[in-house]
mmCIF file of C-alpha atoms in Angstrom:
data_model
loop_
_atom_site.group_PDB
_atom_site.id
_atom_site.type_symbol
_atom_site.label_atom_id
_atom_site.label_comp_id
_atom_site.label_asym_id
_atom_site.label_seq_id
_atom_site.Cartn_x
_atom_site.Cartn_y
_atom_site.Cartn_z
ATOM 1 C CA MET A 1 0.000 0.000 0.000
ATOM 2 C CA ASP A 2 1.060 3.589 -0.546
ATOM 3 C CA ASN A 3 0.581 4.412 3.123
ATOM 4 C CA GLU A 4 1.921 1.814 5.533
ATOM 5 C CA ALA A 5 -0.405 3.045 8.265
ATOM 6 C CA SER A 6 -3.433 2.289 6.087
ATOM 7 C CA ALA A 7 -2.604 -1.414 6.341
ATOM 8 C CA HIS A 8 -3.223 -1.337 10.102
ATOM 9 C CA ALA A 9 -6.695 -2.110 11.422
ATOM 10 C CA GLU A 10 -8.388 0.682 13.348
ATOM 11 C CA PRO A 11 -9.199 -0.077 16.984
ATOM 12 C CA PRO A 12 -12.899 -0.152 17.913
ATOM 13 C CA PRO A 13 -14.319 2.933 19.647
ATOM 14 C CA ILE A 14 -15.154 3.454 23.300
ATOM 15 C CA ARG A 15 -18.824 4.443 23.190
ATOM 16 C CA ARG A 16 -20.429 7.079 25.371
ATOM 17 C CA GLN A 17 -23.633 5.911 27.034
ATOM 18 C CA ARG A 18 -24.353 9.007 29.108
ATOM 19 C CA ALA A 19 -22.621 12.382 29.506
ATOM 20 C CA VAL A 20 -22.300 13.140 33.221
ATOM 21 C CA GLU A 21 -21.343 16.727 34.102
ATOM 22 C CA VAL A 22 -19.424 17.003 37.387
ATOM 23 C CA PHE A 23 -17.916 20.508 37.260
ATOM 24 C CA ARG A 24 -18.323 23.738 35.315
ATOM 25 C CA ASN A 25 -16.665 27.167 35.309
ATOM 26 C CA ARG A 26 -16.151 29.944 32.770
ATOM 27 C CA PHE A 27 -13.319 28.006 31.130
ATOM 28 C CA GLY A 28 -15.198 24.798 30.413
ATOM 29 C CA VAL A 29 -16.997 21.691 31.629
ATOM 30 C CA LEU A 30 -15.639 18.486 33.171
ATOM 31 C CA PHE A 31 -17.560 15.286 32.437
ATOM 32 C CA ASP A 32 -17.286 11.862 34.059
ATOM 33 C CA ASP A 33 -19.043 9.966 31.288
ATOM 34 C CA GLU A 34 -20.560 6.521 31.505
ATOM 35 C CA VAL A 35 -18.953 4.548 28.669
ATOM 36 C CA LEU A 36 -18.948 1.125 27.083
ATOM 37 C CA SER A 37 -15.565 -0.441 26.260
ATOM 38 C CA PRO A 38 -14.891 -2.408 23.041
ATOM 39 C CA SER A 39 -15.212 -5.651 25.042
ATOM 40 C CA GLY A 40 -18.629 -4.629 26.321
ATOM 41 C CA GLY A 41 -17.563 -3.629 29.822
ATOM 42 C CA GLN A 42 -19.116 -0.581 31.471
ATOM 43 C CA GLY A 43 -16.905 2.131 32.945
ATOM 44 C CA ARG A 44 -16.287 5.851 33.407
ATOM 45 C CA TYR A 45 -14.168 8.276 31.400
ATOM 46 C CA LEU A 46 -13.157 11.827 32.338
ATOM 47 C CA ARG A 47 -13.506 14.400 29.556
ATOM 48 C CA TRP A 48 -12.740 18.137 29.681
ATOM 49 C CA GLN A 49 -14.490 20.411 27.196
ATOM 50 C CA TRP A 50 -13.236 23.983 26.851
ATOM 51 C CA SER A 51 -15.883 26.696 26.603
ATOM 52 C CA HIS A 52 -14.200 27.778 23.350
ATOM 53 C CA GLY A 53 -11.348 26.481 21.206
ATOM 54 C CA GLY A 54 -7.719 27.096 22.065
ATOM 55 C CA VAL A 55 -4.858 28.761 20.203
ATOM 56 C CA VAL A 56 -1.061 28.638 20.409
ATOM 57 C CA ILE A 57 1.280 31.045 18.616
ATOM 58 C CA VAL A 58 4.846 30.363 17.474
ATOM 59 C CA PRO A 59 6.748 33.700 17.517
ATOM 60 C CA MET A 60 9.459 33.496 14.839
ATOM 61 C CA GLY A 61 12.061 35.895 13.500
ATOM 62 C CA GLU A 62 15.639 36.305 12.397
ATOM 63 C CA ASP A 63 16.734 35.356 15.921
ATOM 64 C CA GLY A 64 14.847 32.049 15.771
ATOM 65 C CA PHE A 65 11.942 31.258 18.117
ATOM 66 C CA ALA A 66 10.703 33.254 21.105
ATOM 67 C CA PHE A 67 9.666 31.272 24.192
ATOM 68 C CA VAL A 68 7.843 32.796 27.158
ATOM 69 C CA PRO A 69 9.012 31.760 30.658
ATOM 70 C CA THR A 70 5.704 30.967 32.365
ATOM 71 C CA TYR A 71 5.187 29.865 35.947
ATOM 72 C CA ARG A 72 2.826 26.881 35.905
ATOM 73 C CA TYR A 73 1.108 26.234 39.214
ATOM 74 C CA PRO A 74 0.244 22.527 38.587
ATOM 75 C CA ILE A 75 3.917 21.560 38.154
ATOM 76 C CA GLY A 76 5.239 24.168 40.572
ATOM 77 C CA GLU A 77 7.937 25.544 38.291
ATOM 78 C CA VAL A 78 8.718 27.775 35.330
ATOM 79 C CA SER A 79 8.028 26.335 31.886
ATOM 80 C CA LEU A 80 9.367 27.669 28.575
ATOM 81 C CA GLU A 81 6.332 27.916 26.316
ATOM 82 C CA PHE A 82 4.825 29.580 23.289
ATOM 83 C CA PRO A 83 1.996 32.050 23.972
ATOM 84 C CA ARG A 84 -1.331 30.267 24.181
ATOM 85 C CA GLY A 85 -4.858 30.579 25.505
ATOM 86 C CA GLY A 86 -8.519 30.256 24.653
ATOM 87 C CA CYS A 87 -10.840 32.102 22.327
ATOM 88 C CA GLU A 88 -13.405 34.443 23.794
ATOM 89 C CA ALA A 89 -17.078 34.120 22.862
ATOM 90 C CA ASP A 90 -17.601 34.886 19.154
ATOM 91 C CA GLU A 91 -13.843 35.498 18.696
ATOM 92 C CA GLU A 92 -12.163 34.083 15.607
ATOM 93 C CA PRO A 93 -9.090 31.891 16.298
ATOM 94 C CA ALA A 94 -6.722 34.250 14.446
ATOM 95 C CA ALA A 95 -7.990 37.215 16.468
ATOM 96 C CA ALA A 96 -7.569 35.227 19.681
ATOM 97 C CA ALA A 97 -4.031 34.292 18.654
ATOM 98 C CA ALA A 98 -3.103 37.926 17.989
ATOM 99 C CA ARG A 99 -4.576 38.926 21.356
ATOM 100 C CA GLU A 100 -2.740 36.197 23.296
ATOM 101 C CA LEU A 101 0.528 37.085 21.552
ATOM 102 C CA ARG A 102 0.138 40.741 22.553
ATOM 103 C CA GLU A 103 -0.894 39.964 26.136
ATOM 104 C CA GLU A 104 1.954 37.563 26.871
ATOM 105 C CA THR A 105 4.817 39.058 24.855
ATOM 106 C CA GLY A 106 3.937 42.640 23.930
ATOM 107 C CA PHE A 107 4.227 41.865 20.219
ATOM 108 C CA ASP A 108 1.415 43.537 18.294
ATOM 109 C CA CYS A 109 0.369 41.507 15.263
ATOM 110 C CA ALA A 110 -2.762 41.806 13.163
ATOM 111 C CA PRO A 111 -4.704 38.551 12.644
ATOM 112 C CA SER A 112 -3.937 38.841 8.914
ATOM 113 C CA GLY A 113 -0.228 38.681 9.764
ATOM 114 C CA LEU A 114 -0.534 35.191 11.247
ATOM 115 C CA ARG A 115 0.025 31.938 9.351
ATOM 116 C CA PRO A 116 -2.073 28.896 10.290
ATOM 117 C CA LEU A 117 0.147 25.858 10.849
ATOM 118 C CA GLY A 118 -2.414 23.230 11.776
ATOM 119 C CA VAL A 119 -4.510 21.783 14.587
ATOM 120 C CA ILE A 120 -3.402 19.807 17.628
ATOM 121 C CA HIS A 121 -5.078 18.176 20.636
ATOM 122 C CA ALA A 122 -3.332 19.044 23.893
ATOM 123 C CA GLU A 123 -4.164 15.741 25.634
ATOM 124 C CA THR A 124 -6.152 13.212 23.626
ATOM 125 C CA GLY A 125 -6.853 11.096 26.722
ATOM 126 C CA LEU A 126 -8.636 13.905 28.563
ATOM 127 C CA ILE A 127 -9.250 17.156 26.617
ATOM 128 C CA GLU A 128 -11.906 17.100 23.899
ATOM 129 C CA SER A 129 -11.312 20.539 22.388
ATOM 130 C CA GLU A 130 -8.840 21.320 19.619
ATOM 131 C CA VAL A 131 -6.057 23.893 19.593
ATOM 132 C CA ARG A 132 -5.238 25.871 16.447
ATOM 133 C CA VAL A 133 -1.588 26.670 15.816
ATOM 134 C CA PHE A 134 -0.392 29.922 14.236
ATOM 135 C CA ALA A 135 3.024 31.347 13.360
ATOM 136 C CA ALA A 136 3.844 35.034 13.745
ATOM 137 C CA GLU A 137 6.865 36.834 12.325
ATOM 138 C CA VAL A 138 8.093 39.127 15.093
ATOM 139 C CA ARG A 139 10.988 41.493 15.698
ATOM 140 C CA ARG A 140 13.150 41.069 18.769
ATOM 141 C CA ALA A 141 12.732 43.927 21.233
ATOM 142 C CA GLY A 142 14.504 45.077 24.352
ATOM 143 C CA PRO A 143 13.196 43.990 27.776
ATOM 144 C CA ALA A 144 11.840 47.459 28.525
ATOM 145 C CA ASP A 145 9.727 47.409 25.352
ATOM 146 C CA VAL A 146 8.316 43.963 26.061
ATOM 147 C CA LEU A 147 7.609 44.432 29.755
ATOM 148 C CA SER A 148 5.889 47.772 29.182
ATOM 149 C CA THR A 149 3.491 46.450 26.545
ATOM 150 C CA ALA A 150 2.713 42.880 27.652
ATOM 151 C CA ALA A 151 -0.488 42.579 29.694
ATOM 152 C CA PRO A 152 -0.920 39.035 31.027
ATOM 153 C CA GLU A 153 -4.115 38.046 32.835
ATOM 154 C CA ALA A 154 -4.280 38.293 36.623
ATOM 155 C CA MET A 155 -3.595 34.581 37.157
ATOM 156 C CA GLU A 156 -0.706 34.461 34.667
ATOM 157 C CA SER A 157 2.930 34.876 35.663
ATOM 158 C CA VAL A 158 5.248 35.476 32.700
ATOM 159 C CA ALA A 159 8.680 36.996 32.075
ATOM 160 C CA GLU A 160 10.202 38.568 28.967
ATOM 161 C CA PRO A 161 10.513 36.241 25.944
ATOM 162 C CA VAL A 162 13.667 34.167 25.557
ATOM 163 C CA TRP A 163 15.020 33.731 22.037
ATOM 164 C CA VAL A 164 16.715 30.599 20.742
ATOM 165 C CA SER A 165 18.146 30.099 17.264
ATOM 166 C CA ARG A 166 16.845 27.448 14.905
ATOM 167 C CA THR A 167 20.140 25.564 15.238
ATOM 168 C CA GLU A 168 20.107 25.687 19.045
ATOM 169 C CA VAL A 169 16.474 24.688 19.548
ATOM 170 C CA ALA A 170 17.318 21.009 18.971
ATOM 171 C CA LYS A 171 19.791 21.165 21.881
ATOM 172 C CA TRP A 172 17.066 22.663 24.044
ATOM 173 C CA LEU A 173 14.807 19.745 23.232
ATOM 174 C CA GLN A 174 17.497 17.156 23.862
ATOM 175 C CA SER A 175 18.381 18.710 27.213
ATOM 176 C CA GLY A 176 14.748 18.816 28.322
ATOM 177 C CA ARG A 177 14.500 22.594 28.639
ATOM 178 C CA VAL A 178 11.084 22.538 26.927
ATOM 179 C CA THR A 179 8.561 20.057 28.333
ATOM 180 C CA CYS A 180 5.179 21.684 27.595
ATOM 181 C CA GLY A 181 3.309 19.281 25.312
ATOM 182 C CA VAL A 182 1.378 22.037 23.514
ATOM 183 C CA THR A 183 4.579 23.972 22.837
ATOM 184 C CA LEU A 184 6.419 20.865 21.603
ATOM 185 C CA ALA A 185 3.576 20.001 19.243
ATOM 186 C CA ALA A 186 3.392 23.564 17.892
ATOM 187 C CA LEU A 187 7.165 23.645 17.445
ATOM 188 C CA SER A 188 7.047 20.420 15.436
ATOM 189 C CA LEU A 189 4.548 21.987 13.022
ATOM 190 C CA ALA A 190 6.721 25.095 12.707
ATOM 191 C CA LEU A 191 9.846 23.035 12.049
ATOM 192 C CA ALA A 192 7.946 20.939 9.499
ATOM 193 C CA GLU A 193 6.963 24.133 7.688
ATOM 194 C CA VAL A 194 10.572 25.285 7.638
ATOM 195 C CA SER A 195 11.740 21.897 6.395
ATOM 196 C CA GLY A 196 9.057 21.698 3.730
ATOM 197 C CA SER A 197 9.527 25.187 2.305
ATOM 198 C CA GLY A 198 13.252 25.585 2.809
ATOM 199 C CA SER A 199 12.620 28.926 4.497
ATOM 200 C CA VAL A 200 9.917 30.717 6.418
ATOM 201 C CA PRO A 201 8.097 33.301 4.270
ATOM 202 C CA LEU A 202 7.693 36.704 5.850
ATOM 203 C CA MET A 203 4.069 37.818 6.186
ATOM 204 C CA GLY A 204 4.722 41.302 7.489
ATOM 205 C CA GLU A 205 6.750 41.945 10.592
ATOM 206 C CA CYS A 206 4.969 42.195 13.952
ATOM 207 C CA ARG A 207 6.448 44.646 16.419
ATOM 208 C CA PRO A 208 5.990 45.381 20.123
ATOM 209 C CA ASP A 209 2.696 47.136 20.727
ATOM 210 C CA GLN A 210 3.317 50.878 21.063
ATOM 211 C CA SER A 211 -0.212 51.734 22.163
ATOM 212 C CA THR A 212 -0.778 53.346 25.532
#
């Protein structure tokens, strides 16, 4: 066969018998569904559904990739990540991506300046909702520019972006400096684009937001 994977049989589905809501907040709903396994056994399966879809943005430029040091409460440490978040009600994914980029890094980029890279699922064993991945061409700025224009949410703790070259990013991965699954997946799509095109086309440079 042309595709080796097509020769493999697909596993049977786990079927939902009843959706059981156990928790809800403004971010989404947690279900503890009653399910039926392929063998016919009854069980439960946790499923998180975001209120709206998610986005992650890969900031790219002549200096390589920009990662945001973000303190993550669940793991109790700082994680190097790409800007990400959820769409607001009635907000298009590209607009949400531009907003999250501005809030977490200070880079001001119009939605039309973003390139869609694909769709990922952050955790296929738990999270139902999809995450759309975008690339943004940005210009490196000084710490004062970034810190004065970034506006993270109240429960976010971020520092100025850290740049790594395209040649050094592989060493970062090998040394375990980046462990965020969403960031790793987004980076793989960005690297695939670079590999497939030979270079990253510029779509208009995004600069630090100068608004007051």
